[in-house]
mmCIF file of C-alpha atoms in Angstrom:
data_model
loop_
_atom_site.group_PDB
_atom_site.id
_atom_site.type_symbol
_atom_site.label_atom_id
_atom_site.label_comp_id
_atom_site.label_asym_id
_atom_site.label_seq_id
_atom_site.Cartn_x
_atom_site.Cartn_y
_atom_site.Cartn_z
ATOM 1 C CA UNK A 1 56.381 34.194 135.128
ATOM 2 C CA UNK A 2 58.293 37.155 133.289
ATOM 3 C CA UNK A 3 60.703 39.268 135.431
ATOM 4 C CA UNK A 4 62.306 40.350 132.387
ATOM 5 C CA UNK A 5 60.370 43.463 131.382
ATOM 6 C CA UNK A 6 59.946 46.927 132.989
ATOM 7 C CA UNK A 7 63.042 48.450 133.927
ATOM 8 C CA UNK A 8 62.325 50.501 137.167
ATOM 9 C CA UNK A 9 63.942 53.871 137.822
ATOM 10 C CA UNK A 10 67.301 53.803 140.570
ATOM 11 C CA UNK A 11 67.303 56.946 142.629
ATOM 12 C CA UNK A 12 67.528 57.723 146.433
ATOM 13 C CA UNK A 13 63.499 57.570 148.108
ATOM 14 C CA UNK A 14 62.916 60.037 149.997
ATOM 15 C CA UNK A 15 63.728 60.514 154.016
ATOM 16 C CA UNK A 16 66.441 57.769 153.754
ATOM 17 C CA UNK A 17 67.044 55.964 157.489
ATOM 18 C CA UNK A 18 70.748 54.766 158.828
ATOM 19 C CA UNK A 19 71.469 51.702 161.177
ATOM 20 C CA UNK A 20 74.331 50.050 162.356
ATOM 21 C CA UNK A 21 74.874 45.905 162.624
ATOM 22 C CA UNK A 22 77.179 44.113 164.524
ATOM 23 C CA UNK A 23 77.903 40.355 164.859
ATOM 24 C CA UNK A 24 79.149 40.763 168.408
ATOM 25 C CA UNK A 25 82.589 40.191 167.441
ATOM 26 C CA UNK A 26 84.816 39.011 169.727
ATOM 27 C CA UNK A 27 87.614 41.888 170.522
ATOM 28 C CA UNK A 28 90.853 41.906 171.919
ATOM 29 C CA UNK A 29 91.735 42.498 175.014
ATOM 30 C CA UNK A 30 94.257 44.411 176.622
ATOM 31 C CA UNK A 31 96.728 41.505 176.982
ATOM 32 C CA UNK A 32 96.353 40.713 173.398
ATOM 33 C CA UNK A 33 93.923 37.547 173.777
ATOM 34 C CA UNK A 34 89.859 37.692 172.615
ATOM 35 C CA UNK A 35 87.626 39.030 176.017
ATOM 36 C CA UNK A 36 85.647 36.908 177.493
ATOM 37 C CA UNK A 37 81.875 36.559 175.390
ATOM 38 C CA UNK A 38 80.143 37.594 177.909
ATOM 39 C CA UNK A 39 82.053 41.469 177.997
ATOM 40 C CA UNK A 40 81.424 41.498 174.361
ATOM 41 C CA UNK A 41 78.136 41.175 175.003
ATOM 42 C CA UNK A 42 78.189 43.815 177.455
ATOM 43 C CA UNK A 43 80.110 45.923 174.839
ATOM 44 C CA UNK A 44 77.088 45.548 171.763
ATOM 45 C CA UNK A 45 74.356 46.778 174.531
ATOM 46 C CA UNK A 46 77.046 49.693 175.425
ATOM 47 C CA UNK A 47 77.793 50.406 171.065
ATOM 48 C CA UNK A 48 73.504 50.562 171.108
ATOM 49 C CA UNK A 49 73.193 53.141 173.487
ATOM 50 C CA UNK A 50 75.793 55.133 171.963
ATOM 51 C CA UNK A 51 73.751 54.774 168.856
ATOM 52 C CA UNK A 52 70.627 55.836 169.887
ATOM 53 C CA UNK A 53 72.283 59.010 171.518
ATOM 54 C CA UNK A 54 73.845 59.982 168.383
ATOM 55 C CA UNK A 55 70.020 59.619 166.577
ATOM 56 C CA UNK A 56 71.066 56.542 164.318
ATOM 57 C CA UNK A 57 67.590 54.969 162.978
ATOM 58 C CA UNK A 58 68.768 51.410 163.386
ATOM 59 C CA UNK A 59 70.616 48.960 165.229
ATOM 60 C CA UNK A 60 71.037 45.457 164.145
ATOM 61 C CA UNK A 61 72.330 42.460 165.846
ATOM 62 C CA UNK A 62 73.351 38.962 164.062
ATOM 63 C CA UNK A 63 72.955 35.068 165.048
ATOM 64 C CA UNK A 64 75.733 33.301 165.152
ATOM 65 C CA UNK A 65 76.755 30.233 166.752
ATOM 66 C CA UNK A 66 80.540 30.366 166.481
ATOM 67 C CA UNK A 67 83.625 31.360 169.369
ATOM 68 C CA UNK A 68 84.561 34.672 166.871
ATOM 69 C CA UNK A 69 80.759 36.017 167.429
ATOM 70 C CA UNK A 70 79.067 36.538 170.649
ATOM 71 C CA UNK A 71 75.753 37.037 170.029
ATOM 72 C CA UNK A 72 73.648 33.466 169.663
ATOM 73 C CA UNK A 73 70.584 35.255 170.732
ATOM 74 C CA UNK A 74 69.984 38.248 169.738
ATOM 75 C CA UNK A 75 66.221 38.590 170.733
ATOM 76 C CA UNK A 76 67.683 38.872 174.159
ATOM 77 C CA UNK A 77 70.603 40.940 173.607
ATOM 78 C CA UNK A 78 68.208 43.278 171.889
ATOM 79 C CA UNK A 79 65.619 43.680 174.702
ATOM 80 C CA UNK A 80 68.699 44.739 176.844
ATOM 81 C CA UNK A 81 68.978 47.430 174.563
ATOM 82 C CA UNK A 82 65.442 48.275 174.468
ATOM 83 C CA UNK A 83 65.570 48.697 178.328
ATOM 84 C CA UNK A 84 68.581 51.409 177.760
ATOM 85 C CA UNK A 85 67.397 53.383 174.927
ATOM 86 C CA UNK A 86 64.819 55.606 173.795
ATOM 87 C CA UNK A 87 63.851 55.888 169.728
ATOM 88 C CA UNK A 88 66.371 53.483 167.758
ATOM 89 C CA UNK A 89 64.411 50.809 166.351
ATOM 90 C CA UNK A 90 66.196 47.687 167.228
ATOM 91 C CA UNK A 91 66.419 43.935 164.871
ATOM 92 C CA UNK A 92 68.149 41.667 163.527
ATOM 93 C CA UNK A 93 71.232 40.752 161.100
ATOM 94 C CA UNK A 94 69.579 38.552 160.279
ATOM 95 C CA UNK A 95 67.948 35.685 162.070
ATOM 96 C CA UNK A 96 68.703 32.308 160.873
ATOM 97 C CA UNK A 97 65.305 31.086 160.333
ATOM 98 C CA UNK A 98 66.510 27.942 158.428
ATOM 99 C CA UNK A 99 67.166 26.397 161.719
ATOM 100 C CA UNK A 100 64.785 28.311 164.098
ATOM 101 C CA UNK A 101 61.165 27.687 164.414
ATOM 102 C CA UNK A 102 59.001 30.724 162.987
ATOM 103 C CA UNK A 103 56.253 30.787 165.574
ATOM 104 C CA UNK A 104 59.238 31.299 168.650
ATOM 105 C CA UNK A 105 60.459 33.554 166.315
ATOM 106 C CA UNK A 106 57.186 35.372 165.996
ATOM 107 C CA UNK A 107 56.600 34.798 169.644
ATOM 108 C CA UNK A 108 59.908 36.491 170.788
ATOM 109 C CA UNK A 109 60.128 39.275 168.667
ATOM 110 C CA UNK A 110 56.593 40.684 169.479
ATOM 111 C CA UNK A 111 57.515 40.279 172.637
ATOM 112 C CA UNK A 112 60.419 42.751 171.975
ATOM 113 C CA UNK A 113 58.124 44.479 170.291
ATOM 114 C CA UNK A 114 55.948 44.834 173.385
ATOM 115 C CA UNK A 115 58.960 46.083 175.936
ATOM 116 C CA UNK A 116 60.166 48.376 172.984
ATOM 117 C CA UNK A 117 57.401 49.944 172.475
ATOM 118 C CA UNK A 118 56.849 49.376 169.346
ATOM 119 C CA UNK A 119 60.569 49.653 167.631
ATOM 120 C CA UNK A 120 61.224 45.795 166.989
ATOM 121 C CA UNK A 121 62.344 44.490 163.411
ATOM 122 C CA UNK A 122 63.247 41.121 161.959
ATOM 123 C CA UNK A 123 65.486 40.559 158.937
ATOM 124 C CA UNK A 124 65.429 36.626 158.666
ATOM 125 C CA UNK A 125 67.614 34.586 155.939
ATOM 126 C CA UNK A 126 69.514 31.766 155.425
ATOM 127 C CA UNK A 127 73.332 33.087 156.842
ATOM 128 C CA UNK A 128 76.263 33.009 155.674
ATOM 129 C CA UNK A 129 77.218 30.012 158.356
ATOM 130 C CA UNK A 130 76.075 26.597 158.480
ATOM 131 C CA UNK A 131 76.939 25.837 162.237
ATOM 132 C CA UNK A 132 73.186 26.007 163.353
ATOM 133 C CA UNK A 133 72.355 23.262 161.135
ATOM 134 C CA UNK A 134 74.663 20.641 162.593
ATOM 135 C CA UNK A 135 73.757 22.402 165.753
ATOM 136 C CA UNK A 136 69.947 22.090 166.078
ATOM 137 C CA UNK A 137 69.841 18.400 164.319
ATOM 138 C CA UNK A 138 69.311 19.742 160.877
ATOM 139 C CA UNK A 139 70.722 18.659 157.478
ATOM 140 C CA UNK A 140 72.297 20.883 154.995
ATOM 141 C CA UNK A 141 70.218 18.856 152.869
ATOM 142 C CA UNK A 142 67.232 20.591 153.404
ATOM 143 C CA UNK A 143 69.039 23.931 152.834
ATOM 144 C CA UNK A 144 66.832 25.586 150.574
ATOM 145 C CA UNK A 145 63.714 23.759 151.663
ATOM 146 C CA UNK A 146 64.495 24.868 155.285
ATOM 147 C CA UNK A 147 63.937 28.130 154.711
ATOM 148 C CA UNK A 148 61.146 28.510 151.959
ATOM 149 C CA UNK A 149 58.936 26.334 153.897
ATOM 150 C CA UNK A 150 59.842 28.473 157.049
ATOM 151 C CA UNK A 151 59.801 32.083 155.643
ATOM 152 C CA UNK A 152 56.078 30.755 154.171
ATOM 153 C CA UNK A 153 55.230 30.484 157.625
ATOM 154 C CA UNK A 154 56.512 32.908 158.776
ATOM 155 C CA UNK A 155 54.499 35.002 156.377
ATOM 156 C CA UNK A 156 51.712 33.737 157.346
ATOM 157 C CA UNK A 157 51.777 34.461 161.486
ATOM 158 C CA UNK A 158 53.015 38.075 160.288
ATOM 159 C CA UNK A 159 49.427 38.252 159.119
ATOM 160 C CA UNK A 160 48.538 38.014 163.320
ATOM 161 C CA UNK A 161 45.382 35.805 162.388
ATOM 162 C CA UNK A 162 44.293 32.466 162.708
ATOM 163 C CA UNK A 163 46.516 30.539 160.440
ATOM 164 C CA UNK A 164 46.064 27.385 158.955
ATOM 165 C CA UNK A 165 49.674 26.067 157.049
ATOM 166 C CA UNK A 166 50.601 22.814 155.809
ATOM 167 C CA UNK A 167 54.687 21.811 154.915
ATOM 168 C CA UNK A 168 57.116 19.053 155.152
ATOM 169 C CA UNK A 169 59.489 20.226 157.628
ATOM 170 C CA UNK A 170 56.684 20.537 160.678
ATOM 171 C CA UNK A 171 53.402 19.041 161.280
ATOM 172 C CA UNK A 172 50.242 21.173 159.689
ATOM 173 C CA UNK A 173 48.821 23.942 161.776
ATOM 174 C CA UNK A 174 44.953 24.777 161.916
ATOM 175 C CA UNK A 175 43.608 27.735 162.839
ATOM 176 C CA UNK A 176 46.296 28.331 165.251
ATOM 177 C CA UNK A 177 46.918 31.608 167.075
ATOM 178 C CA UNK A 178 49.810 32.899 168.424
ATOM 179 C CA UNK A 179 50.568 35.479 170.842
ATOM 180 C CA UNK A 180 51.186 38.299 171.910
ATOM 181 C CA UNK A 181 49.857 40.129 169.278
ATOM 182 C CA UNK A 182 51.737 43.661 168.218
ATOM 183 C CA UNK A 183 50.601 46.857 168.261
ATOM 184 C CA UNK A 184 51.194 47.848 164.866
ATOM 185 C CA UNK A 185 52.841 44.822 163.020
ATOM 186 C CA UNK A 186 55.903 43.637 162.981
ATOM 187 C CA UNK A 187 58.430 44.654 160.088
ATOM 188 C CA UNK A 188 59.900 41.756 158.951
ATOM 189 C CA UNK A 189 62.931 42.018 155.834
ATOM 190 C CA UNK A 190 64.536 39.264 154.095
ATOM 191 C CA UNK A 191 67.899 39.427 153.874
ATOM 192 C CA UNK A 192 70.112 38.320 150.776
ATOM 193 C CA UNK A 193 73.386 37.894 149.809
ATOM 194 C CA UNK A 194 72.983 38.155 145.732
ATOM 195 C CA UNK A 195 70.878 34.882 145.219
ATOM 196 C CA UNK A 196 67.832 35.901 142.602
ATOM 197 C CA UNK A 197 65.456 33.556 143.702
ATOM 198 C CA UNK A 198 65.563 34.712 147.015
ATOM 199 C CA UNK A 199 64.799 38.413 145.859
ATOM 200 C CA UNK A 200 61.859 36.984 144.139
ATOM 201 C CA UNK A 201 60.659 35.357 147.139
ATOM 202 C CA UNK A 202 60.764 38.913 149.093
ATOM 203 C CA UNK A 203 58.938 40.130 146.930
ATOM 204 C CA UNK A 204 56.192 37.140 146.184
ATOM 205 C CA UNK A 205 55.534 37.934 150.177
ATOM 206 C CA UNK A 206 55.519 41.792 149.975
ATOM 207 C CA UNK A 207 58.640 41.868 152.267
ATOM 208 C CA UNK A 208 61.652 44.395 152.057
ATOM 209 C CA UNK A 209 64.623 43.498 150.945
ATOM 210 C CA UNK A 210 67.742 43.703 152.768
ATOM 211 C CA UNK A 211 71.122 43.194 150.614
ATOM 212 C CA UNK A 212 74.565 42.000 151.724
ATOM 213 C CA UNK A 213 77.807 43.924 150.260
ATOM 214 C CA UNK A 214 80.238 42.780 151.815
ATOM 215 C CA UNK A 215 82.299 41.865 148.149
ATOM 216 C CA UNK A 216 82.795 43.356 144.863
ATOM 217 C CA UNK A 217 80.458 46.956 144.533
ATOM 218 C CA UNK A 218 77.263 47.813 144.960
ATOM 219 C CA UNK A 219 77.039 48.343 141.438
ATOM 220 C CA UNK A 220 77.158 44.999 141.080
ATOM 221 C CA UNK A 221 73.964 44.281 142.205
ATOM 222 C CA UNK A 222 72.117 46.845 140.438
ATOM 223 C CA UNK A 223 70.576 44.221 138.665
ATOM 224 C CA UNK A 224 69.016 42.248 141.518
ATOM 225 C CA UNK A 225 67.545 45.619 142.609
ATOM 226 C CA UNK A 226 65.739 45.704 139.266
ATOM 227 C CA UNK A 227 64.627 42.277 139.715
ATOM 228 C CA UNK A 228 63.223 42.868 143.080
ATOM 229 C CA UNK A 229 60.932 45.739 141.609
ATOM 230 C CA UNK A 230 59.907 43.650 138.694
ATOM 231 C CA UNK A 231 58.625 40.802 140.576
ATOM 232 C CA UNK A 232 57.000 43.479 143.018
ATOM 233 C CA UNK A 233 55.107 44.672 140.003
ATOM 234 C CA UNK A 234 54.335 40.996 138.909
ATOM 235 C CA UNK A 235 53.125 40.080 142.280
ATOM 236 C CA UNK A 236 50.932 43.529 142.549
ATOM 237 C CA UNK A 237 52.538 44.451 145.826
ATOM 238 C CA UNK A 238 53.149 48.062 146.506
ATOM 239 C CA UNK A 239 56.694 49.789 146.501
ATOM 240 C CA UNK A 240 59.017 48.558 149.836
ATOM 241 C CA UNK A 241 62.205 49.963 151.438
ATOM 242 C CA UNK A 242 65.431 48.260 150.108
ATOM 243 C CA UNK A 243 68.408 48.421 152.555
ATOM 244 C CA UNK A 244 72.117 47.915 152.284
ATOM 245 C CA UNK A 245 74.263 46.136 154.754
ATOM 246 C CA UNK A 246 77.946 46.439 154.329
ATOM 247 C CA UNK A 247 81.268 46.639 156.943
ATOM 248 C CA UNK A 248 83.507 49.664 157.053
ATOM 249 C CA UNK A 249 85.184 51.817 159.646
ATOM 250 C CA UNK A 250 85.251 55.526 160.189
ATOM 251 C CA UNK A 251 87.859 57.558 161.865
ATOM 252 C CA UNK A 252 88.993 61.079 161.514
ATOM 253 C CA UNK A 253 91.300 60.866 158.549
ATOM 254 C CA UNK A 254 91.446 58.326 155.760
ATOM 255 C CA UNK A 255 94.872 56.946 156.882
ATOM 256 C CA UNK A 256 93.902 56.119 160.901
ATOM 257 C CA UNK A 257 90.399 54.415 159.451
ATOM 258 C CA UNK A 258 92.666 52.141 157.156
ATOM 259 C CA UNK A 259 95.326 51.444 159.613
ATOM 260 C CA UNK A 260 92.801 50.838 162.695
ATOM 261 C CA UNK A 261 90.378 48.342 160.163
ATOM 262 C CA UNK A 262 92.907 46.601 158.020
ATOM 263 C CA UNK A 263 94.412 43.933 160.393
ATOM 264 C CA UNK A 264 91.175 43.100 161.816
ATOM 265 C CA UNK A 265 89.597 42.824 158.420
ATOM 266 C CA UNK A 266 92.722 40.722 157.329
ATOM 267 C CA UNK A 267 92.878 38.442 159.844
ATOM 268 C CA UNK A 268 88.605 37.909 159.899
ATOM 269 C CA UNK A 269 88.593 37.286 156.603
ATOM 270 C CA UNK A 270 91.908 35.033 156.004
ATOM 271 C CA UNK A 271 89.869 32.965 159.157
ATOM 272 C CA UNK A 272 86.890 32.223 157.478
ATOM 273 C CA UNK A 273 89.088 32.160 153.965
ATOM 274 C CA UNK A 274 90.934 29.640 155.558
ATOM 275 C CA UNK A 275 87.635 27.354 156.454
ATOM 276 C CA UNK A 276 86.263 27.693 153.119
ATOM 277 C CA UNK A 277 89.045 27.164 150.905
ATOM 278 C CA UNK A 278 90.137 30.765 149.899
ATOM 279 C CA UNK A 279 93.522 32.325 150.256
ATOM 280 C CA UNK A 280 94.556 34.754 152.718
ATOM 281 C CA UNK A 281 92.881 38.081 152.569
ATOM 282 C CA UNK A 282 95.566 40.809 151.317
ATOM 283 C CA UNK A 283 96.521 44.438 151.098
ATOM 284 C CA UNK A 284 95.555 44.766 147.742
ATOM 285 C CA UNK A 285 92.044 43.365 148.261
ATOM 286 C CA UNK A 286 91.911 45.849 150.884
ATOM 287 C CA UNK A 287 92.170 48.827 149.136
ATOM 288 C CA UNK A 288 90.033 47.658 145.694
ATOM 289 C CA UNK A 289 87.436 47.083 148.821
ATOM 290 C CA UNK A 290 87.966 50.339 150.123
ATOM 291 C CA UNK A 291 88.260 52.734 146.725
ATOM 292 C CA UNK A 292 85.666 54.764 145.604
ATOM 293 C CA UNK A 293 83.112 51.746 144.471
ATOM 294 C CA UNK A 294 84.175 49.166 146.476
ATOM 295 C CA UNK A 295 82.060 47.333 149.412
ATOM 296 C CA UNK A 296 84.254 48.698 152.156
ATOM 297 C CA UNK A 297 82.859 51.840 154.016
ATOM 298 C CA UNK A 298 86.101 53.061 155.460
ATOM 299 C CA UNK A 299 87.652 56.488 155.899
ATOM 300 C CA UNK A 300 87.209 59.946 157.016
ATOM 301 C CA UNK A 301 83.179 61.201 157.974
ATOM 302 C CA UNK A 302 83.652 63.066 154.659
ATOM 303 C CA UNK A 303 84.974 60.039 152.437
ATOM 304 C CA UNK A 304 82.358 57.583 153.609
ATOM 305 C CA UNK A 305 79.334 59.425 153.308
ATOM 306 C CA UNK A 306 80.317 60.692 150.053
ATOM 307 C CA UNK A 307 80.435 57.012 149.331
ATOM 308 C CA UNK A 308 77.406 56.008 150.856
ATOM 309 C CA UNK A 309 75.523 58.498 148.908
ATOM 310 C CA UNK A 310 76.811 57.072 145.878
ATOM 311 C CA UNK A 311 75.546 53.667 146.879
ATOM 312 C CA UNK A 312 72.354 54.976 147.940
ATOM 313 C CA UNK A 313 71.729 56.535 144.509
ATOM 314 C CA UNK A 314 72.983 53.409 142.834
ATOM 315 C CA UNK A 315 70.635 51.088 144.349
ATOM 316 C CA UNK A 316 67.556 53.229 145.132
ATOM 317 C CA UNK A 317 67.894 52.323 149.086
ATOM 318 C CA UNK A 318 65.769 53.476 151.409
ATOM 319 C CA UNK A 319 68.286 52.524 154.365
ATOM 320 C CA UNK A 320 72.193 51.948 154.601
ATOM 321 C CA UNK A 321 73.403 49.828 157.434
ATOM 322 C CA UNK A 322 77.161 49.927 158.543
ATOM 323 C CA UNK A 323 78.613 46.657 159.656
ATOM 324 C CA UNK A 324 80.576 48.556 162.002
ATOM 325 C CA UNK A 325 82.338 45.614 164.137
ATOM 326 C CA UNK A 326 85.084 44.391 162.393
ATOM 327 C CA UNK A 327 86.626 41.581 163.837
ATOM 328 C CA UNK A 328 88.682 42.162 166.832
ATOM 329 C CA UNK A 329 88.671 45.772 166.624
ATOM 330 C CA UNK A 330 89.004 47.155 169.806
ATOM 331 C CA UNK A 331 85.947 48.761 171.535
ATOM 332 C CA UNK A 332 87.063 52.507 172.037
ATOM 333 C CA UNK A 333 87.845 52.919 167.954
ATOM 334 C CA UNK A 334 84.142 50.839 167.458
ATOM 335 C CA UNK A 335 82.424 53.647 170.190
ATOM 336 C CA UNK A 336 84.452 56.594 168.065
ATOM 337 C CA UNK A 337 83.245 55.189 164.654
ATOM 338 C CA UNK A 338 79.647 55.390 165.923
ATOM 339 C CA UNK A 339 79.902 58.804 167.079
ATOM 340 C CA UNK A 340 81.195 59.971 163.948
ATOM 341 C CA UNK A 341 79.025 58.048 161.830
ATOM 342 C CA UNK A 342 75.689 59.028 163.766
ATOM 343 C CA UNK A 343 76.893 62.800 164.472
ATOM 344 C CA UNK A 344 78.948 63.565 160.908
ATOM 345 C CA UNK A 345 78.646 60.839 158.294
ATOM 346 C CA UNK A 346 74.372 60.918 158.573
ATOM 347 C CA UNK A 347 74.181 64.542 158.633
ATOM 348 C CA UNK A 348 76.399 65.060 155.462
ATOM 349 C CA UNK A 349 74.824 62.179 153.098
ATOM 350 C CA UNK A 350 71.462 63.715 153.789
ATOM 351 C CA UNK A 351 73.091 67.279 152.571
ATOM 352 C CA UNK A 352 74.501 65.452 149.808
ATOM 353 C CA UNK A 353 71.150 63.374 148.989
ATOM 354 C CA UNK A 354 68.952 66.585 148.879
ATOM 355 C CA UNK A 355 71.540 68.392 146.605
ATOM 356 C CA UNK A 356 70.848 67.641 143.129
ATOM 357 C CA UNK A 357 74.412 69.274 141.607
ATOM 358 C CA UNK A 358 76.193 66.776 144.302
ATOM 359 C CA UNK A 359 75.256 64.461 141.495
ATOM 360 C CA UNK A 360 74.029 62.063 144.348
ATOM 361 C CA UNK A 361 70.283 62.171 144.031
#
């Protein structure tokens, strides 16, 4: 197969959508120790209602199976939301489907889909943890074998037909069913971190892509973009949406959105550093994260949506999605990013999107 020819025009498709993901991150409390998971729960369904008020497109909600995260099961943090909002499509960021089983995973989020109506979404990859492997009885072995066999599946029941599907990792199916059926389908991304053969694999099963920047620039991963449209093109499969997930912060100057992110940042990252071997996170990595092409979102309405027009130009995306939980920061500056994200930041990278001279289109 040759993914090495056609070289696909970057721009910014038309009517561009906006989300928000968080990981249910475990804040501080007023006495200085992490809330109880159960209140940061509570806070996530509280962030999505603020969301959908302010007219955000998107709200996404994470797996993880660790004490800094909250959220182990999204499905049913999600239909909480559904019950307390009105138009924001709700999913995931992303599912671990490595170590879930795709027809529950079917099963529960057309069921979401159902008391929704109609606004559920998956993004499924492989995460950036491991602890649901151990977890569920699974090796690390079987990494990458885990989830191909699994998102081939999962393919499969998105076609809501009899399926027949034979693997290594569960016994063969024949002509099974499975239920409830959706209304109107069930949008289903794959998430990736930068790997190529996972962009491929999107695009093999005509499913958008979803990428994490969460290091280096967006620039950087220009070339993956290219890559996904070429192997569309290879695979005849029509043009599909291509999101952006990345963390930042806004607040109403540049200054307070660096001084309220940065030791939350820090200390996330120098936690998860310290588990995998890396040095603490610093100042300096900070602000090359946070400058003008940098993955970090942070900063005044103004600063970050002049930035995330630049990134949506850059990678031809059809949807940016703010990672707008960052560590323990505290719930009130979370609820004020939101609000000016949704009511200032949207607004003014649309103007800046439909403006040809803003050199962002």
């Amino acid at each position: 197969m040759d993914l090495s020819v056609v070289e696909p025009p970057l721009g910014t498709p038309a009517d561009p959508t906006f989300g928000l993901d968080t990981f249910g991150d475990v804040a501080l409390g007023p006495d200085g120790e992490p809330l109880p998971p159960a209140e940061a729960i509570r806070q996530v369904v509280a962030e999505a209602e603020l969301a959908d008020a302010v007219g955000l497109d998107f709200f996404g909600v994470g797996e993880h199976h660790r004490p800094d995260f909250a959220v182990s099961a999204p499905d049913v943090v999600l239909a909480a939301i559904a019950g307390r909002t009105r138009r924001i499509r709700l999913g995931t960021s992303v599912t671990v489907l490595s170590s879930d089983d795709p027809i529950r995973v079917f099963e529960r989020f057309a069921t979401l889909d159902a008391v929704s109506r109609g606004r559920a979404e998956i993004t499924v990859g492989r995460g950036s943890f491991t602890e649901s492997f151990p977890l569920f009885g699974l090796s690390l072995d079987d990494y990458e074998r885990l989830f191909s066999e699994k998102l081939d599946l999962l393919a499969a029941l998105l076609q809501e037909g009899p399926v027949s599907w034979q693997g290594s990792v569960r016994p063969p199916l024949e002509g099974v069913e499975v239920f409830p059926r959706t209304a109107a389908g069930l949008p289903t991304w794959v998430g990736v971190g930068g790997t190529p053969e996972s962009v491929v694999r999107a695009a093999a099963y005509g499913l958008p892509l979803v990428i994490a920047v969460i290091g280096g620039s967006p620039e950087g991963f220009v070339p993956l973009v290219e890559l996904y449209h070429r192997a569309l093109d290879h695979y005849e499969q029509p043009t599909l949406p291509i999101s952006m997930h990345s963390p930042g912060h806004v607040a109403a100057t540049d200054e307070l959105a660096r001084e309220q992110m940065y030791p939350h940042h820090a200390a996330a990252f120098t936690r998860i550093g310290r588990e995998r071997g890396w040095g603490p996170y610093t100042p300096e990595q900070f602000e090359q994260g946070a400058g003008p092409t940098g993955a970090l979102f942070v900063g005044s309405p103004e600063t970050v949506a002049q930035k995330i027009a630049w990134a949506m130009r850059t990678l031809g995306l059809s949807r940016f999605q703010l990672k707008y939980a960052v560590g323990t920061l505290p719930h009130e500056e979370r609820l004020e990013s939101i609000r000016l994200y949704g009511t200032r930041v949207v607004p003014r990278v649309r103007e800046l999107l439909a403006d040809p001279s803003s050199g962002a289109e």
